[in-house]
Short mmCIF file of C-alpha atoms and ligand atoms in Angstrom, two decimals:
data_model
loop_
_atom_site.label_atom_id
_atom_site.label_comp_id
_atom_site.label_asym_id
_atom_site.label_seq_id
_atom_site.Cartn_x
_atom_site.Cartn_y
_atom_site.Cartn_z
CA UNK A 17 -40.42 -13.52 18.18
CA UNK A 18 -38.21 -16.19 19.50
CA UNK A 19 -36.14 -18.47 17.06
CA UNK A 20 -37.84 -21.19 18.85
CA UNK A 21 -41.14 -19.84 17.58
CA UNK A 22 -40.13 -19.23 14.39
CA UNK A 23 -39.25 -22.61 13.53
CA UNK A 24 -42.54 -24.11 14.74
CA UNK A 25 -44.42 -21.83 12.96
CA UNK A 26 -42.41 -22.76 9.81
CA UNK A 27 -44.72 -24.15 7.09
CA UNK A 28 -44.89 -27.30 6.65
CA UNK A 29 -45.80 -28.56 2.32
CA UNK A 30 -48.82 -30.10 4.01
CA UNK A 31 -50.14 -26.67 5.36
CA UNK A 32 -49.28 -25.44 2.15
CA UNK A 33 -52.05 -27.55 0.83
CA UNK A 34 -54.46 -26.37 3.62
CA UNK A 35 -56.95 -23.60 2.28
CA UNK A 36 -56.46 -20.58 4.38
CA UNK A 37 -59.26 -18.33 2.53
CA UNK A 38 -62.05 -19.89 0.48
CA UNK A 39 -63.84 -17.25 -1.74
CA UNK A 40 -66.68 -18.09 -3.56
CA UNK A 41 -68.29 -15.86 -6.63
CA UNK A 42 -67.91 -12.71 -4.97
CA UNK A 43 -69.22 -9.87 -6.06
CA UNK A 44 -69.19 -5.99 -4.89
CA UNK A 45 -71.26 -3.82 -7.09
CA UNK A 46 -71.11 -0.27 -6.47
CA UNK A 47 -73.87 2.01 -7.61
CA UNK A 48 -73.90 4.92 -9.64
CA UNK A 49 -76.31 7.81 -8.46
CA UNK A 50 -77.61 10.98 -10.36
CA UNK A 51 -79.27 14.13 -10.12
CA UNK A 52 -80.76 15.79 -7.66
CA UNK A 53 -82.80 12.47 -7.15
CA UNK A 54 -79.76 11.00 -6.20
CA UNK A 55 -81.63 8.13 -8.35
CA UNK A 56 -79.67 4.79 -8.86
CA UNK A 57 -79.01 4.61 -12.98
CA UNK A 58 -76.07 1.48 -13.36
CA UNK A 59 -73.67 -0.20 -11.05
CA UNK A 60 -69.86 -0.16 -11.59
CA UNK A 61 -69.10 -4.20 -11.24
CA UNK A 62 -65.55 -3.72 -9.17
CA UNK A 63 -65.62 -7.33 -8.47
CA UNK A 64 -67.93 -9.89 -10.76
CA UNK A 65 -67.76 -12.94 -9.40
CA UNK A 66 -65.13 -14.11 -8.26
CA UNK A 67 -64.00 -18.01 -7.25
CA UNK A 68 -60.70 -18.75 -5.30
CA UNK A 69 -58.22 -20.63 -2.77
CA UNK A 70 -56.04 -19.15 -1.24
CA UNK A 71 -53.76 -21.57 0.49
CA UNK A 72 -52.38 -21.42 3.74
CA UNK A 73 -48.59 -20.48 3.84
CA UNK A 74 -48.80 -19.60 -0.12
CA UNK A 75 -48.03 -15.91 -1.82
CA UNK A 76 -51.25 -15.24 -4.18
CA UNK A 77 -50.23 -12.37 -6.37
CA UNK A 78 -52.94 -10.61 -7.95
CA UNK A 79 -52.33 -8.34 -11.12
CA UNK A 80 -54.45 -6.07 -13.85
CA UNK A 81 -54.71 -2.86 -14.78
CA UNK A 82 -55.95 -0.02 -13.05
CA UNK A 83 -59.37 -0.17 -11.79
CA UNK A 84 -59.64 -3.54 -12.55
CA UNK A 85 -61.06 -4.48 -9.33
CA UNK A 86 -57.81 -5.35 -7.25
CA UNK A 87 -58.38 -3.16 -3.75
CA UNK A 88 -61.83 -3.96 -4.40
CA UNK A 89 -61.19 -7.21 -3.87
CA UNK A 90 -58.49 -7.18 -1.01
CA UNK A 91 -60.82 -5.39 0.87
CA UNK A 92 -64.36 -7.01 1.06
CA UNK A 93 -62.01 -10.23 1.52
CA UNK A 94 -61.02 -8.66 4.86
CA UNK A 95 -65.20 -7.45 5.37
CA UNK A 96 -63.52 -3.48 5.50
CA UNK A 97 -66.32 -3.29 2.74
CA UNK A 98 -68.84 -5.62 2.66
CA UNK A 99 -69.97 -7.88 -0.33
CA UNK A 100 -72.91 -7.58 -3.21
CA UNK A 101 -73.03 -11.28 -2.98
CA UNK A 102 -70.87 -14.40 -2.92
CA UNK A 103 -68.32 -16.12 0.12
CA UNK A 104 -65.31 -15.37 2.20
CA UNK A 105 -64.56 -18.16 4.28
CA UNK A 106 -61.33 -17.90 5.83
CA UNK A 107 -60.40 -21.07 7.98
CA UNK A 108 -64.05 -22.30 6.99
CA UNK A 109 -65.76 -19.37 8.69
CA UNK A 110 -68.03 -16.86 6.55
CA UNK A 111 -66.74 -13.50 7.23
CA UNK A 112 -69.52 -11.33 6.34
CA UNK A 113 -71.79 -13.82 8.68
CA UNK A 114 -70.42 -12.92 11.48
CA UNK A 115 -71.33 -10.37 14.01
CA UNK A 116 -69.17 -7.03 14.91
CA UNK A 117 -67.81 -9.01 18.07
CA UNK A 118 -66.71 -12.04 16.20
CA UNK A 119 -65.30 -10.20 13.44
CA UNK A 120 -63.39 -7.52 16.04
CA UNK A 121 -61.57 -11.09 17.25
CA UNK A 122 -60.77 -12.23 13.68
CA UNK A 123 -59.79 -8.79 12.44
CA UNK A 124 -56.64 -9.65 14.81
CA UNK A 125 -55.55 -12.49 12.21
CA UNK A 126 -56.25 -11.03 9.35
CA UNK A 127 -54.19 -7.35 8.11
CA UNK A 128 -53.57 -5.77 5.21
CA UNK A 129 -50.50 -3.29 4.29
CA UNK A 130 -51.22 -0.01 2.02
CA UNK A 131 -49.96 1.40 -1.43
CA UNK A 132 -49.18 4.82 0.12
CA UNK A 133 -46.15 4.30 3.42
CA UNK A 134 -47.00 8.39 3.11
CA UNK A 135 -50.51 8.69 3.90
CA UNK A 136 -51.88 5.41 6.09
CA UNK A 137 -49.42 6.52 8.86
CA UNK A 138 -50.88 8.92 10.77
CA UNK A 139 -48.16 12.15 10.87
CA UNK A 140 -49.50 13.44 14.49
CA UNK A 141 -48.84 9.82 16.40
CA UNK A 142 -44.72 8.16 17.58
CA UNK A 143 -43.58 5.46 15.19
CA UNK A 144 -44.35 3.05 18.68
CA UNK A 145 -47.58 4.62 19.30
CA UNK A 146 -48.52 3.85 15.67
CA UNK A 147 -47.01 0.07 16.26
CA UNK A 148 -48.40 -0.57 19.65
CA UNK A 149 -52.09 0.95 18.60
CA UNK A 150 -53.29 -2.51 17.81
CA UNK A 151 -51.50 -4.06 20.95
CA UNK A 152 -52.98 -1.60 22.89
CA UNK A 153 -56.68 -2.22 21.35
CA UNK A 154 -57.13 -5.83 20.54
CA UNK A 155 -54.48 -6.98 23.75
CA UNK A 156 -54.99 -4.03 26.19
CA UNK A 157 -51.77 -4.06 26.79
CA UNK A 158 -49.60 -0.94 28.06
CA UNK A 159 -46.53 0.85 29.60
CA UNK A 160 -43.36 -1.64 29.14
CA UNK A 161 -44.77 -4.18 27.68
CA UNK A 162 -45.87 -2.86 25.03
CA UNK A 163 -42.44 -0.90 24.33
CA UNK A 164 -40.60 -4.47 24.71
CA UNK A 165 -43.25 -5.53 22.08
CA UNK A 166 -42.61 -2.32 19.67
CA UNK A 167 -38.34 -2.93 19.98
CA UNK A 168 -38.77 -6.69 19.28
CA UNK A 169 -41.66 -5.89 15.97
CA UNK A 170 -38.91 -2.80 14.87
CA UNK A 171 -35.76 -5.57 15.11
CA UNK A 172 -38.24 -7.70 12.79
CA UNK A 173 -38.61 -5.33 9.97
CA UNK A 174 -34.91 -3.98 10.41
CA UNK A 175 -35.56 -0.55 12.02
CA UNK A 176 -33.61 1.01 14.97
CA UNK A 177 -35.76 0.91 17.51
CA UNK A 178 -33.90 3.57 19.20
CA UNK A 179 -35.67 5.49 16.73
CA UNK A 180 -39.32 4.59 18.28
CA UNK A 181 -39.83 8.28 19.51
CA UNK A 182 -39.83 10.07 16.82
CA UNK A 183 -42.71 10.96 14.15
CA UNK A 184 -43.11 8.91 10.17
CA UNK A 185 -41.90 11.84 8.31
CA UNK A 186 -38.76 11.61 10.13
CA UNK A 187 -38.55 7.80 8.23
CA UNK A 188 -37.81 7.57 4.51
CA UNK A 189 -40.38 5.35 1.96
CA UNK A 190 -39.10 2.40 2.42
CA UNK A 191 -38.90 2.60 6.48
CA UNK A 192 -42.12 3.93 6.27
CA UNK A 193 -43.61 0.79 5.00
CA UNK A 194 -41.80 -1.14 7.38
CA UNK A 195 -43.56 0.73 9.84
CA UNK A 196 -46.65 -0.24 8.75
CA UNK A 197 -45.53 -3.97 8.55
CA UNK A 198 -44.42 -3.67 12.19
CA UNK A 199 -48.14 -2.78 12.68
CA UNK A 200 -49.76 -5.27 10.50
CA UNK A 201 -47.84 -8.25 11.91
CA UNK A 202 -47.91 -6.61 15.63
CA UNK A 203 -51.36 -9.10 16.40
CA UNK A 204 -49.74 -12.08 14.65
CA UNK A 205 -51.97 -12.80 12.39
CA UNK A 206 -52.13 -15.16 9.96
CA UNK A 207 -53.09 -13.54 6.58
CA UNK A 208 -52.16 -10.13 5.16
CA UNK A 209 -53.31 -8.58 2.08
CA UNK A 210 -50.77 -6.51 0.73
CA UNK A 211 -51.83 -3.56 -1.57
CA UNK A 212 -49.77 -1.78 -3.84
CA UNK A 213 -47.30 -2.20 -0.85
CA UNK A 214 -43.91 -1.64 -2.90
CA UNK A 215 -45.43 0.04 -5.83
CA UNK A 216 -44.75 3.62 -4.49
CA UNK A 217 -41.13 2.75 -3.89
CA UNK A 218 -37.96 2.97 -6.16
CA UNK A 219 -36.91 0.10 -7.32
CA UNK A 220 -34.15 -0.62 -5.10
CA UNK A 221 -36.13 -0.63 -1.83
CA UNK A 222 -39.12 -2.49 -3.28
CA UNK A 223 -36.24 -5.61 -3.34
CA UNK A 224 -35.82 -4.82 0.08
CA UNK A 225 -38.93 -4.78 0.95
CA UNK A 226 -39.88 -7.77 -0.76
CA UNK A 227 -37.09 -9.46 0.84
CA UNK A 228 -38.51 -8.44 4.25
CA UNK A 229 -42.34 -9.66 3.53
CA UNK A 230 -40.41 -13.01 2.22
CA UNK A 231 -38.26 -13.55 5.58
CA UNK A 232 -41.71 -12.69 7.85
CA UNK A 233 -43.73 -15.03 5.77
CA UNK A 234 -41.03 -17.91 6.49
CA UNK A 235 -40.88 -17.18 10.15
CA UNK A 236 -44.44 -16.45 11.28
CA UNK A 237 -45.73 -18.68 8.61
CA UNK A 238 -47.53 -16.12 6.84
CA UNK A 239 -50.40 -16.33 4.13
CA UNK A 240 -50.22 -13.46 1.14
CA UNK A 241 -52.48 -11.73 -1.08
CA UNK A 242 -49.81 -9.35 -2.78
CA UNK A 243 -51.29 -6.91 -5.12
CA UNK A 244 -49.60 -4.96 -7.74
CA UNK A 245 -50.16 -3.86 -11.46
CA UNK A 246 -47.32 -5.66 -13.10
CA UNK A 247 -46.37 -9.04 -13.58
CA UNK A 248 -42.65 -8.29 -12.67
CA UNK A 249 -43.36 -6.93 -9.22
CA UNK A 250 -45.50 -10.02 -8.24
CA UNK A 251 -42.94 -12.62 -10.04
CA UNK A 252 -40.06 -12.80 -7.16
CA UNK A 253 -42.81 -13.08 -4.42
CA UNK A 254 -46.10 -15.23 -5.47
CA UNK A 255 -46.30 -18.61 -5.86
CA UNK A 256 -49.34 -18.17 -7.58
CA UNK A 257 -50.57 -15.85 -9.35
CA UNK A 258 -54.50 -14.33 -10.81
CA UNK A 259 -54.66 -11.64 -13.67
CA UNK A 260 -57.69 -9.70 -13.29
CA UNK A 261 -59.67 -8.19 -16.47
CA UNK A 262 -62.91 -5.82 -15.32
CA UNK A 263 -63.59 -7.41 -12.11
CA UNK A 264 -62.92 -10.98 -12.84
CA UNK A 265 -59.87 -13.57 -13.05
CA UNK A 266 -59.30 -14.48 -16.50
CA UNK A 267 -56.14 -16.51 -15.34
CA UNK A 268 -54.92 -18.47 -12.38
CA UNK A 269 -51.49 -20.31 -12.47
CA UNK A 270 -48.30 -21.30 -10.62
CA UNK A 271 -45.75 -18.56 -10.80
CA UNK A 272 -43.28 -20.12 -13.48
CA UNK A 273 -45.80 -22.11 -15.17
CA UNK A 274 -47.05 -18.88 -16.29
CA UNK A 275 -44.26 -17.17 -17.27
CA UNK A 276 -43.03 -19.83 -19.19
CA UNK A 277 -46.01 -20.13 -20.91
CA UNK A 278 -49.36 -18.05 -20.58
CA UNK A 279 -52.99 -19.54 -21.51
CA UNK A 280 -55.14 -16.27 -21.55
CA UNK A 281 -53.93 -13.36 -24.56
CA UNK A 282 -54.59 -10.71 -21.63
CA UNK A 283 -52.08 -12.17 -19.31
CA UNK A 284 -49.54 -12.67 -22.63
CA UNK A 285 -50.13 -8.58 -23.14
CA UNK A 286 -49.12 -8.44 -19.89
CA UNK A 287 -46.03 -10.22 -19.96
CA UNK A 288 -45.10 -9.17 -23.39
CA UNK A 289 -44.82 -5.23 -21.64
CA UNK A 290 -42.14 -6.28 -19.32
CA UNK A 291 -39.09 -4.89 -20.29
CA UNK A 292 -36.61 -7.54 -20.13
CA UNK A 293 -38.21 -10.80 -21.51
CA UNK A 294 -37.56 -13.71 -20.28
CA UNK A 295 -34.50 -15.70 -21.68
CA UNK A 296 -36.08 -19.03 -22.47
CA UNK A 297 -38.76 -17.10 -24.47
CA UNK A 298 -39.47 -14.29 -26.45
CA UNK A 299 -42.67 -12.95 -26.81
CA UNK A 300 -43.78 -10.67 -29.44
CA UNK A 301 -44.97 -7.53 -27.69
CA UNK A 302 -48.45 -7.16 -28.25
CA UNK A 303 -49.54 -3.91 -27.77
CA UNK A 304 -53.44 -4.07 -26.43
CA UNK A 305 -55.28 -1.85 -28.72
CA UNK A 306 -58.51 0.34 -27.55
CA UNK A 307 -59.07 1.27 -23.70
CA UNK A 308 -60.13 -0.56 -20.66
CA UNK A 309 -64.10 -0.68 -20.98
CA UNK A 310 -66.25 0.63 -18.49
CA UNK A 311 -66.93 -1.29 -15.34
CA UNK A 312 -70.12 -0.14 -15.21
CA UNK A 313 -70.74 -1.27 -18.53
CA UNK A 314 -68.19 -4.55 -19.39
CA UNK A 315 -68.87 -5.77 -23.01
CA UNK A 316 -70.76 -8.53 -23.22
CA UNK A 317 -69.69 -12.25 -23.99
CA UNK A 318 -65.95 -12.31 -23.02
CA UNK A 319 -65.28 -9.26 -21.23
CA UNK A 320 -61.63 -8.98 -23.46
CA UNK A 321 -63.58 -9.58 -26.53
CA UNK A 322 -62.95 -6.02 -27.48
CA UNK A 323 -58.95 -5.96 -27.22
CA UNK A 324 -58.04 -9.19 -28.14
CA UNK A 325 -55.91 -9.89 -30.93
CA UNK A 326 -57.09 -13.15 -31.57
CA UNK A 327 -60.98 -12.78 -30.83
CA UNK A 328 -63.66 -14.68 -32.82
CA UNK A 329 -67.50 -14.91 -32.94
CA UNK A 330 -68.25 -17.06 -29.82
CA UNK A 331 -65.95 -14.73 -27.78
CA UNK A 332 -68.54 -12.29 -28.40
CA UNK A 333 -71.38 -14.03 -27.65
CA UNK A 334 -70.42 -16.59 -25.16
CA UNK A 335 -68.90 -15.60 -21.61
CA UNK A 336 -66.13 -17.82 -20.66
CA UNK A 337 -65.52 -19.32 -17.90
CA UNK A 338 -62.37 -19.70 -15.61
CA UNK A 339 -61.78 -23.34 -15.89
CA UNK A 340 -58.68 -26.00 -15.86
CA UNK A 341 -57.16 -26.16 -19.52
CA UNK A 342 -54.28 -27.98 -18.31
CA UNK A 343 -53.57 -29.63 -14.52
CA UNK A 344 -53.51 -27.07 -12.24
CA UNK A 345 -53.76 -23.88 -14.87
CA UNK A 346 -57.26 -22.09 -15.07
CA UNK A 347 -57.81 -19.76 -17.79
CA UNK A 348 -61.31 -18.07 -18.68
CA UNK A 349 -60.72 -18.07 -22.23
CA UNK A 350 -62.57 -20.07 -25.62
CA UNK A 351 -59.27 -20.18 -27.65
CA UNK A 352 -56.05 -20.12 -24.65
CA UNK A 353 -53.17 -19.82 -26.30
CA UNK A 354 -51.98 -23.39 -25.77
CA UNK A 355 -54.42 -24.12 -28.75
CA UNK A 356 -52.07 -22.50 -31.17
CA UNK A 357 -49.46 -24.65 -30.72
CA UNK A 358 -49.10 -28.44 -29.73
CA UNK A 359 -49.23 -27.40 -26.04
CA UNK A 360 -47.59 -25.04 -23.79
CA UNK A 361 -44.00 -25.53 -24.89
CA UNK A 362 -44.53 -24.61 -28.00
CA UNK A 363 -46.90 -21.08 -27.09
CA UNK A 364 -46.18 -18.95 -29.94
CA UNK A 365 -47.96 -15.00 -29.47
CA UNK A 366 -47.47 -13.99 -33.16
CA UNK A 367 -49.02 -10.70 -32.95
CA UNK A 368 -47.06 -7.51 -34.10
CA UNK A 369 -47.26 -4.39 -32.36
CA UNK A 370 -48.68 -1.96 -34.87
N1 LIG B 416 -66.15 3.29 -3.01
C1 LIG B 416 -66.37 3.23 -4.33
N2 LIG B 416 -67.47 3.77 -4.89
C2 LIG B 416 -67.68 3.69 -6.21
N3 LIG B 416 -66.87 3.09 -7.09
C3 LIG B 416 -65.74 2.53 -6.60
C4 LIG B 416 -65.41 2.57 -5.20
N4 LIG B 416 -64.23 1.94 -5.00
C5 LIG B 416 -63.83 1.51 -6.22
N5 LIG B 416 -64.73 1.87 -7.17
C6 LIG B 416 -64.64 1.56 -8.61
O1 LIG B 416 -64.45 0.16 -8.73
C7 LIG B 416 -63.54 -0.14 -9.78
C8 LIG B 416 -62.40 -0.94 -9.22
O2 LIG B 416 -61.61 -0.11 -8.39
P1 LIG B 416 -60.35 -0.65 -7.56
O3 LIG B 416 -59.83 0.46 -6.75
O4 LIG B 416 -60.75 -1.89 -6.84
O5 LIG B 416 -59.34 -1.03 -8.73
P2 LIG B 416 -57.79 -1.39 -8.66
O6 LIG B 416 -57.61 -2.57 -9.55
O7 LIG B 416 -57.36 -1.51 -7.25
O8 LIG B 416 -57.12 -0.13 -9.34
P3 LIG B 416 -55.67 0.51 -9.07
O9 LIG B 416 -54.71 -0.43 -9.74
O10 LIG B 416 -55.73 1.82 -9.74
O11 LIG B 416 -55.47 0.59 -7.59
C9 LIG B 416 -63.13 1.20 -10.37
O12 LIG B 416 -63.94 1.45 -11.48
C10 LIG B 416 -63.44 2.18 -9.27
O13 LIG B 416 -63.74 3.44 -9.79
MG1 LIG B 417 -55.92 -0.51 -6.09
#
């Protein structure tokens, strides 16, 4: 890409206002067969309904533990699974609406980026063919064009393209993944789910990585869904963030906002586990007690009923729902944590690891 491109694809603060993905209760189910039968018995609820902007130009960074629901999600939002029930509109059009032609077009703006830069390569194919595939599919494009195409993607995401011939195991990690950003930004598009995409790389390369998804999304005016376990990994990158408890959101907030001062207890636990707390505040670690519950199976009123240190009747008989507790903060909680004090400044988690 030119500079001259760059810039007017810059984002402007009023696209950043734009809704780039609309999703609306979404749900994927999966069911659970047994026996010989192969007879349906319960449904694992990956994703229970859930309700969300994503805005255009913005990094949403999703967290939760594992199983939680998080690919789940990333994925029926691109239609690479489809949906139990609920929306995806992305720039007002209903994904799972449309037909195989009209989704092959829109596949081309919409990309995601895997966990593993070891096993979504393909080991048998050159580092360009593996770039170029999608310019060769969606733009039948060929011979020198696309190699000008694959240099120009590989000087994006810092590789030598002199190295174009050669095979992925020949690339460490951290090229490896920029391999596969070269390919998920190859079509231009405008929205990238990115799963797990630093998580199985040290430290010192996930910056670097980071760094590299943070320059493309200022150039080519990219929209994020980042996805990772931790709060840490997400806090450099998102704008906004949603925790995720058994298939739902339980809390939706502006980056700092939330660190400074969580609503829901779940998103606290998670913040309380990061090693280095934050200087302005300390949090008491609170160590969640009891396992994730079932998916299949969630407990009934609030679905964190059953490892929350400050639960109470209604919380197990009455499902909350995600809702504004203070402008622009949602939290799916009866008693958010702003209730214990006289307001967010003064969020006290009081809890003592046992
Ligand atoms: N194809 C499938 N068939 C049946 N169950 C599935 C399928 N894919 C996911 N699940 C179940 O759905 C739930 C959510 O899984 P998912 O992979 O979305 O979680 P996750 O939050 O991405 O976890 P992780 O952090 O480990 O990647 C899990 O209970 C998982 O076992
Ligand atoms: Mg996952």
């Amino acid at each position: 890409m030119t500079m001259e491109t760059a810039e007017t694809l810059e984002t402007t603060q009023a696209d950043r206002n734009r809704v780039l993905v609309e999703i609306e209760d979404l749900k994927k189910y999966f069911p659970i067969h047994k026996g010989l039968l192969h007879r349906t018995v319960g449904q694992v609820k990956a994703v229970d309904g859930v309700t969300l902007s994503i805005r255009k130009g913005e990094t949403f960074g999703l967290v939760g533990e594992s199983g939680c629901g998080k690919s789940t999600f990333g994925r029926v939002l691109l239609r690479l699974q489809s949906a139990t029930s609920g929306k995806v509109l992305f720039k007002d059009r209903d994904i799972h609406a449309l037909n195989a032609k009209e989704m092959q077009k829109l596949r081309e703006e919409m990309q995601i980026i895997f966990q593993d830069p070891f096993g979504s390569l393909n080991p048998r194919f050159l580092v360009k063919d593996i770039i170029g595939e999608p310019l060769r599919i969606h733009r039948n494009m060929s011979g020198k064009k696309i190699d000008a195409r694959v240099v120009e993607l590989m000087e994006l995401v810092g590789l030598d393209p002199s190295r174009r011939n050669r095979y992925p195991h020949e690339f460490s990690g951290g090229q490896r993944q920029r391999i596969g950003i070269a390919r998920a930004i190859a079509l231009n598009p405008q929205f990238i789910v990115a799963d797990e995409a630093v998580s199985a790389l040290d430290v010192s390369v996930q910056s670097q990585v980071i760094n590299l998804l943070m320059k493309l999304q200022k150039e080519m005016g990219l929209t994020f869904l980042f996805i990772a376990h931790g709060l840490n990994v997400v806090r450099h990158i998102s704008d906004r963030i949603g925790v995720m408890y058994l298939g739902k959101l339980v809390e939706v907030a502006e980056t700092e906002a939330m660190f400074a001062a969580p609503l829901h207890p779940y998103t606290a636990a998670l913040l309380s586990a990061i090693p280095k707390p934050t200087p302005k505040k300390k949090l008491e670690r609170i160590v969640l007690q009891g396992d994730v519950p079932s998916p299949a199976n969630p407990p009934a009123g609030c679905r964190f009923h059953t490892r929350c240190p400050f639960v109470q009747d209604k919380c197990r008989e009455q499902e909350p729902q995600l809702e504004e507790k203070l402008p622009g903060r949602l939290a799916a909680c009866h008693y958010p944590l702003l209730e214990k004090g006289n307001g967010p400044s003064t969020v006290q988690v009081s809890i003592h690891a046992k």
